[in-house]
Short mmCIF file of C-alpha atoms and ligand atoms in Angstrom, two decimals:
data_model
loop_
_atom_site.label_atom_id
_atom_site.label_comp_id
_atom_site.label_asym_id
_atom_site.label_seq_id
_atom_site.Cartn_x
_atom_site.Cartn_y
_atom_site.Cartn_z
CA UNK A 1 22.17 25.82 -12.91
CA UNK A 2 19.12 27.85 -13.84
CA UNK A 3 18.34 25.51 -16.72
CA UNK A 4 18.72 22.47 -14.53
CA UNK A 5 16.32 23.69 -11.86
CA UNK A 6 13.85 24.81 -14.54
CA UNK A 7 13.94 21.29 -15.99
CA UNK A 8 13.16 19.77 -12.61
CA UNK A 9 10.35 22.29 -12.13
CA UNK A 10 8.75 21.32 -15.44
CA UNK A 11 9.12 17.60 -14.75
CA UNK A 12 7.39 18.00 -11.44
CA UNK A 13 4.42 19.77 -13.03
CA UNK A 14 4.24 17.13 -15.77
CA UNK A 15 4.29 14.43 -13.11
CA UNK A 16 1.45 16.15 -11.30
CA UNK A 17 -0.56 16.47 -14.50
CA UNK A 18 -0.02 12.78 -15.30
CA UNK A 19 -1.53 11.88 -11.96
CA UNK A 20 -4.45 14.25 -12.41
CA UNK A 21 -3.20 16.47 -9.62
CA UNK A 22 -3.57 20.18 -9.26
CA UNK A 23 -0.79 21.96 -11.14
CA UNK A 24 -0.96 24.88 -8.72
CA UNK A 25 0.25 22.59 -5.96
CA UNK A 26 3.17 21.43 -8.03
CA UNK A 27 4.14 25.06 -8.54
CA UNK A 28 3.75 25.98 -4.87
CA UNK A 29 7.04 26.32 -3.00
CA UNK A 30 7.79 23.28 -0.83
CA UNK A 31 6.92 23.89 2.82
CA UNK A 32 9.34 21.15 3.90
CA UNK A 33 11.89 18.82 2.39
CA UNK A 34 9.26 16.85 0.47
CA UNK A 35 9.78 17.03 -3.30
CA UNK A 36 6.80 15.05 -4.63
CA UNK A 37 3.59 17.01 -5.23
CA UNK A 38 0.69 16.40 -2.87
CA UNK A 39 -2.72 15.50 -4.30
CA UNK A 40 -5.00 18.55 -4.61
CA UNK A 41 -7.55 16.59 -2.59
CA UNK A 42 -6.55 13.79 -0.17
CA UNK A 43 -9.56 11.61 -0.90
CA UNK A 44 -11.07 10.22 -4.08
CA UNK A 45 -14.29 8.26 -4.59
CA UNK A 46 -15.18 5.72 -7.25
CA UNK A 47 -17.62 2.86 -7.67
CA UNK A 48 -17.25 -0.89 -8.12
CA UNK A 49 -20.82 -1.89 -9.02
CA UNK A 50 -22.88 -0.69 -6.06
CA UNK A 51 -19.87 -0.61 -3.70
CA UNK A 52 -18.43 2.86 -3.07
CA UNK A 53 -14.66 3.03 -2.70
CA UNK A 54 -12.97 6.00 -1.03
CA UNK A 55 -9.20 6.22 -1.49
CA UNK A 56 -7.59 8.13 1.39
CA UNK A 57 -4.10 9.56 1.05
CA UNK A 58 -1.80 8.97 4.04
CA UNK A 59 1.38 10.52 2.62
CA UNK A 60 4.55 9.56 0.84
CA UNK A 61 7.97 8.16 1.63
CA UNK A 62 10.66 9.68 -0.54
CA UNK A 63 12.94 6.73 -0.15
CA UNK A 64 16.63 7.48 -0.72
CA UNK A 65 18.28 5.17 -3.23
CA UNK A 66 19.97 2.17 -1.64
CA UNK A 67 21.81 -0.63 -3.50
CA UNK A 68 20.11 -3.18 -1.18
CA UNK A 69 16.57 -1.98 -2.06
CA UNK A 70 16.07 -4.43 -4.93
CA UNK A 71 18.09 -7.62 -4.55
CA UNK A 72 18.41 -8.30 -8.29
CA UNK A 73 18.56 -4.77 -9.74
CA UNK A 74 21.06 -1.92 -9.53
CA UNK A 75 20.25 1.64 -8.46
CA UNK A 76 20.80 2.70 -12.09
CA UNK A 77 18.22 0.16 -13.31
CA UNK A 78 15.79 1.36 -10.63
CA UNK A 79 16.28 4.99 -11.71
CA UNK A 80 15.74 4.03 -15.36
CA UNK A 81 12.41 2.35 -14.52
CA UNK A 82 11.25 5.38 -12.50
CA UNK A 83 12.23 7.74 -15.32
CA UNK A 84 10.38 5.64 -17.88
CA UNK A 85 7.21 5.94 -15.75
CA UNK A 86 7.62 9.73 -15.59
CA UNK A 87 8.52 9.69 -11.90
CA UNK A 88 11.34 11.64 -10.22
CA UNK A 89 14.56 9.62 -10.33
CA UNK A 90 16.51 11.17 -7.44
CA UNK A 91 14.52 9.12 -4.89
CA UNK A 92 11.93 6.33 -4.92
CA UNK A 93 8.45 7.76 -4.50
CA UNK A 94 6.48 5.41 -2.21
CA UNK A 95 3.01 6.93 -1.69
CA UNK A 96 0.63 5.38 0.83
CA UNK A 97 -3.13 5.08 0.26
CA UNK A 98 -5.81 3.39 2.39
CA UNK A 99 -9.21 2.47 0.97
CA UNK A 100 -12.58 2.45 2.69
CA UNK A 101 -15.40 0.41 1.14
CA UNK A 102 -19.05 1.26 1.71
CA UNK A 103 -20.88 -2.02 1.23
CA UNK A 104 -24.60 -1.43 1.71
CA UNK A 105 -23.95 1.15 4.42
CA UNK A 106 -21.30 -0.95 6.15
CA UNK A 107 -17.86 0.71 6.31
CA UNK A 108 -14.91 -1.61 5.69
CA UNK A 109 -11.38 -0.21 5.70
CA UNK A 110 -8.36 -1.97 4.21
CA UNK A 111 -5.29 -1.49 6.42
CA UNK A 112 -4.89 1.46 8.76
CA UNK A 113 -2.04 3.54 7.36
CA UNK A 114 1.02 4.68 9.24
CA UNK A 115 -0.58 6.58 12.13
CA UNK A 116 2.15 9.20 11.75
CA UNK A 117 4.67 6.65 13.05
CA UNK A 118 6.45 5.66 9.82
CA UNK A 119 7.82 8.61 7.82
CA UNK A 120 7.54 12.31 8.72
CA UNK A 121 5.87 12.92 5.34
CA UNK A 122 3.00 10.50 6.10
CA UNK A 123 0.25 10.27 8.73
CA UNK A 124 -2.47 12.22 6.93
CA UNK A 125 -5.08 9.45 6.94
CA UNK A 126 -7.14 10.80 9.87
CA UNK A 127 -7.31 14.32 8.37
CA UNK A 128 -8.26 13.00 4.94
CA UNK A 129 -10.85 10.65 6.42
CA UNK A 130 -12.43 13.66 8.12
CA UNK A 131 -12.30 15.66 4.87
CA UNK A 132 -14.08 12.76 3.13
CA UNK A 133 -16.83 12.84 5.79
CA UNK A 134 -16.02 9.39 7.18
CA UNK A 135 -16.44 8.95 10.93
CA UNK A 136 -13.66 6.60 12.18
CA UNK A 137 -15.98 5.36 14.94
CA UNK A 138 -18.33 3.99 12.25
CA UNK A 139 -15.70 1.74 10.67
CA UNK A 140 -16.98 -1.73 11.57
CA UNK A 141 -14.34 -3.87 9.89
CA UNK A 142 -10.66 -3.44 9.06
CA UNK A 143 -9.19 -5.94 6.63
CA UNK A 144 -5.45 -6.19 7.26
CA UNK A 145 -3.11 -7.17 4.43
CA UNK A 146 0.01 -7.75 6.51
CA UNK A 147 1.83 -6.62 9.63
CA UNK A 148 4.29 -4.04 8.24
CA UNK A 149 4.43 -0.61 9.97
CA UNK A 150 2.88 1.40 7.12
CA UNK A 151 -0.20 -0.87 7.25
CA UNK A 152 -0.76 -1.44 10.99
CA UNK A 153 0.77 1.43 12.97
CA UNK A 154 -2.42 3.40 12.25
CA UNK A 155 -4.26 0.87 14.45
CA UNK A 156 -2.26 1.93 17.51
CA UNK A 157 -1.93 5.32 19.21
CA UNK A 158 1.60 6.59 19.34
CA UNK A 159 3.13 6.04 22.79
CA UNK A 160 0.21 4.24 24.47
CA UNK A 161 -0.60 1.65 21.79
CA UNK A 162 -4.29 2.20 22.60
CA UNK A 163 -6.65 1.02 19.87
CA UNK A 164 -7.50 3.78 17.38
CA UNK A 165 -10.51 1.81 16.08
CA UNK A 166 -11.87 0.00 19.17
CA UNK A 167 -15.25 -0.65 17.52
CA UNK A 168 -13.80 -2.40 14.48
CA UNK A 169 -13.37 -6.10 13.95
CA UNK A 170 -9.83 -6.73 12.65
CA UNK A 171 -9.69 -9.36 9.93
CA UNK A 172 -6.34 -10.89 8.97
CA UNK A 173 -5.12 -14.14 7.47
CA UNK A 174 -4.34 -16.74 10.13
CA UNK A 175 -0.99 -17.30 8.38
CA UNK A 176 0.08 -13.68 8.97
CA UNK A 177 -1.16 -13.44 12.55
CA UNK A 178 0.25 -16.79 13.61
CA UNK A 179 3.67 -16.20 12.03
CA UNK A 180 4.24 -12.89 13.80
CA UNK A 181 2.92 -14.07 17.17
CA UNK A 182 4.49 -17.53 17.25
CA UNK A 183 6.41 -18.10 20.51
CA UNK A 184 10.09 -17.19 20.01
CA UNK A 185 9.39 -15.16 16.83
CA UNK A 186 10.91 -11.89 18.06
CA UNK A 187 14.24 -13.55 18.87
CA UNK A 188 14.35 -15.08 15.38
CA UNK A 189 13.68 -11.79 13.56
CA UNK A 190 16.60 -9.84 12.06
CA UNK A 191 17.61 -6.98 14.39
CA UNK A 192 15.96 -4.15 12.39
CA UNK A 193 12.62 -6.01 12.55
CA UNK A 194 12.75 -6.83 16.30
CA UNK A 195 11.03 -3.61 17.51
CA UNK A 196 8.13 -4.29 15.11
CA UNK A 197 7.85 -7.89 16.34
CA UNK A 198 7.92 -6.71 19.96
CA UNK A 199 5.19 -4.15 19.38
CA UNK A 200 2.94 -6.67 17.63
CA UNK A 201 3.42 -9.23 20.40
CA UNK A 202 2.90 -6.76 23.24
CA UNK A 203 -0.34 -5.35 21.78
CA UNK A 204 -2.27 -7.65 19.44
CA UNK A 205 -2.71 -10.81 21.56
CA UNK A 206 -4.39 -8.68 24.26
CA UNK A 207 -6.95 -7.31 21.80
CA UNK A 208 -10.12 -9.35 21.46
CA UNK A 209 -11.11 -7.82 18.14
CA UNK A 210 -9.14 -10.04 15.75
CA UNK A 211 -10.83 -12.53 13.42
CA UNK A 212 -8.36 -14.91 11.79
CA UNK A 213 -9.17 -16.22 8.32
CA UNK A 214 -7.94 -19.59 7.06
CA UNK A 215 -7.53 -19.76 3.28
CA UNK A 216 -9.39 -17.65 0.75
CA UNK A 217 -12.78 -16.78 2.21
CA UNK A 218 -15.44 -14.15 1.78
CA UNK A 219 -14.72 -11.68 4.59
CA UNK A 220 -17.58 -9.26 3.91
CA UNK A 221 -20.43 -9.27 1.36
CA UNK A 222 -18.71 -9.22 -2.05
CA UNK A 223 -15.20 -9.07 -0.56
CA UNK A 224 -12.89 -12.09 -0.57
CA UNK A 225 -9.42 -12.56 0.90
CA UNK A 226 -6.88 -13.59 -1.76
CA UNK A 227 -3.70 -15.23 -0.53
CA UNK A 228 -0.59 -13.46 -1.95
CA UNK A 229 2.33 -14.58 0.22
CA UNK A 230 5.99 -13.68 -0.16
CA UNK A 231 6.08 -10.02 0.82
CA UNK A 232 5.27 -11.46 4.26
CA UNK A 233 4.26 -15.08 5.05
CA UNK A 234 0.53 -14.32 5.20
CA UNK A 235 0.29 -11.25 2.96
CA UNK A 236 -3.19 -10.95 1.45
CA UNK A 237 -4.95 -9.06 -1.32
CA UNK A 238 -8.71 -8.45 -1.26
CA UNK A 239 -11.04 -9.03 -4.20
CA UNK A 240 -14.13 -6.84 -4.44
CA UNK A 241 -17.01 -7.82 -6.69
CA UNK A 242 -20.34 -6.11 -7.31
CA UNK A 243 -22.56 -6.59 -10.35
CA UNK A 244 -20.32 -6.95 -13.38
CA UNK A 245 -17.42 -4.98 -11.85
CA UNK A 246 -14.40 -6.19 -9.93
CA UNK A 247 -11.54 -4.51 -8.08
CA UNK A 248 -8.41 -6.24 -6.83
CA UNK A 249 -7.01 -4.44 -3.79
CA UNK A 250 -3.48 -5.72 -4.28
CA UNK A 251 -1.95 -4.09 -1.20
CA UNK A 252 1.84 -4.68 -1.45
CA UNK A 253 1.81 -7.49 -4.07
CA UNK A 254 3.01 -5.13 -6.82
CA UNK A 255 4.43 -2.50 -4.42
CA UNK A 256 5.48 0.45 -6.65
CA UNK A 257 4.11 -0.48 -10.11
CA UNK A 258 6.62 1.76 -11.93
CA UNK A 259 9.28 -0.72 -10.75
CA UNK A 260 7.55 -4.07 -10.43
CA UNK A 261 5.20 -3.72 -13.42
CA UNK A 262 7.97 -3.83 -16.03
CA UNK A 263 10.13 -5.97 -13.71
CA UNK A 264 7.87 -8.39 -11.82
CA UNK A 265 10.98 -10.53 -11.23
CA UNK A 266 12.63 -7.87 -9.06
CA UNK A 267 12.86 -8.91 -5.43
CA UNK A 268 12.66 -6.09 -2.92
CA UNK A 269 14.57 -6.16 0.35
CA UNK A 270 11.08 -5.72 1.86
CA UNK A 271 9.94 -9.01 0.27
CA UNK A 272 10.60 -11.56 2.97
CA UNK A 273 10.57 -14.50 0.54
CA UNK A 274 11.67 -12.99 -2.80
CA UNK A 275 10.91 -15.91 -5.18
CA UNK A 276 7.48 -16.50 -3.57
CA UNK A 277 6.69 -12.76 -3.78
CA UNK A 278 7.51 -12.86 -7.52
CA UNK A 279 5.25 -15.90 -8.01
CA UNK A 280 2.35 -14.26 -6.13
CA UNK A 281 2.85 -10.99 -8.05
CA UNK A 282 2.70 -12.66 -11.48
CA UNK A 283 -0.28 -14.81 -10.49
CA UNK A 284 -2.26 -11.83 -9.18
CA UNK A 285 -1.49 -9.49 -12.10
CA UNK A 286 -2.22 -12.26 -14.65
CA UNK A 287 -5.61 -12.76 -13.01
CA UNK A 288 -6.34 -9.02 -12.99
CA UNK A 289 -5.59 -8.88 -16.74
CA UNK A 290 -7.47 -12.09 -17.63
CA UNK A 291 -10.58 -10.98 -15.76
CA UNK A 292 -10.29 -7.34 -16.96
CA UNK A 293 -10.62 -5.99 -13.44
CA UNK A 294 -9.62 -2.72 -11.86
CA UNK A 295 -6.67 -2.89 -9.51
CA UNK A 296 -5.36 -0.65 -6.76
CA UNK A 297 -2.40 -0.90 -4.41
CA UNK A 298 -1.23 0.69 -1.18
CA UNK A 299 1.83 2.21 -2.88
CA UNK A 300 0.35 2.98 -6.31
CA UNK A 301 0.31 6.65 -7.38
CA UNK A 302 -2.66 8.30 -5.61
CA UNK A 303 -5.60 7.70 -5.95
CA UNK A 304 -4.24 4.28 -6.74
CA UNK A 305 -6.73 2.60 -9.06
CA UNK A 306 -6.03 1.59 -12.65
CA UNK A 307 -5.41 -1.40 -14.85
CA UNK A 308 -2.55 -3.66 -15.91
CA UNK A 309 -1.73 -4.90 -19.41
CA UNK A 310 0.92 -7.37 -20.55
CA UNK A 311 4.07 -5.74 -21.94
CA UNK A 312 6.82 -8.08 -23.09
CA UNK A 313 7.96 -10.20 -20.14
CA UNK A 314 6.37 -7.77 -17.68
CA UNK A 315 3.37 -5.51 -17.32
CA UNK A 316 2.43 -1.90 -17.66
CA UNK A 317 0.18 -0.11 -15.18
CA UNK A 318 -2.17 2.60 -16.39
CA UNK A 319 -3.88 4.80 -13.79
CA UNK A 320 -7.59 5.35 -14.26
CA UNK A 321 -10.62 3.10 -14.57
CA UNK A 322 -10.14 -0.36 -16.06
ZN1 LIG B 1 3.58 -1.29 2.43
#
């Protein structure tokens, strides 16, 4: 027993080191049930040309294993992929990171995190934004990838649904907005998704701050919406370009790269249209590799940026600058 727990202890420290996290935190006794180490600092800044990117940590979902999680992979295969990436295998580690871009003094946020209304181990965005010295009232634009809880609940106050960012213009693909708010949509959703559909429909149409984008357009200077459907009907990535540098904010296209890097063909239960999600994933990662750009994702290991390379029939993700 002693040996076993010692092994786990060492793995956890190694995992922290691999992510560039503070080893002291990995050694600190857990204050709650969370097993994954927290980043030593909940924000991280890097540059894409002249654009400053701040990655803000919202938290983590330690997702229990579930045979329905990946439609075309077993729990054992999932565990093997996590182990190969140096991640804990007794749960699926799903971290959540939000990025804020400073484009010539203009603050543009991508998605809004969970607002403490998703998993009890998430909801740290506001505190980490404050620690990074970012005033939420100064965020002028929020680019929204899709309407899943971990990406939009941070827009709405718990209980009242009041707007958390009333000064921000909310930019989303018309495909996403129109699908979720189509008359009769809530009735057509599977039961577990109905409360989400109801919340979207009772709040968003009354807000006058949405700007719907048709197709792939520039949504801010140097930032372009990239259509990546499948995860949801209007799921979008955002391409950032400044000088000779590029960053693809992939959002949920590659979800947890330890799983979908080596197995881009895996279809998550969270992918609404599995085959289309696979097609979008391959197309986006192939582009990222061909154009040698940096990539980040909402559920990549914090701080989330790195690069992809081809590896057999799949890909391998390496954290750090491209
Ligand atoms: Zn997500």
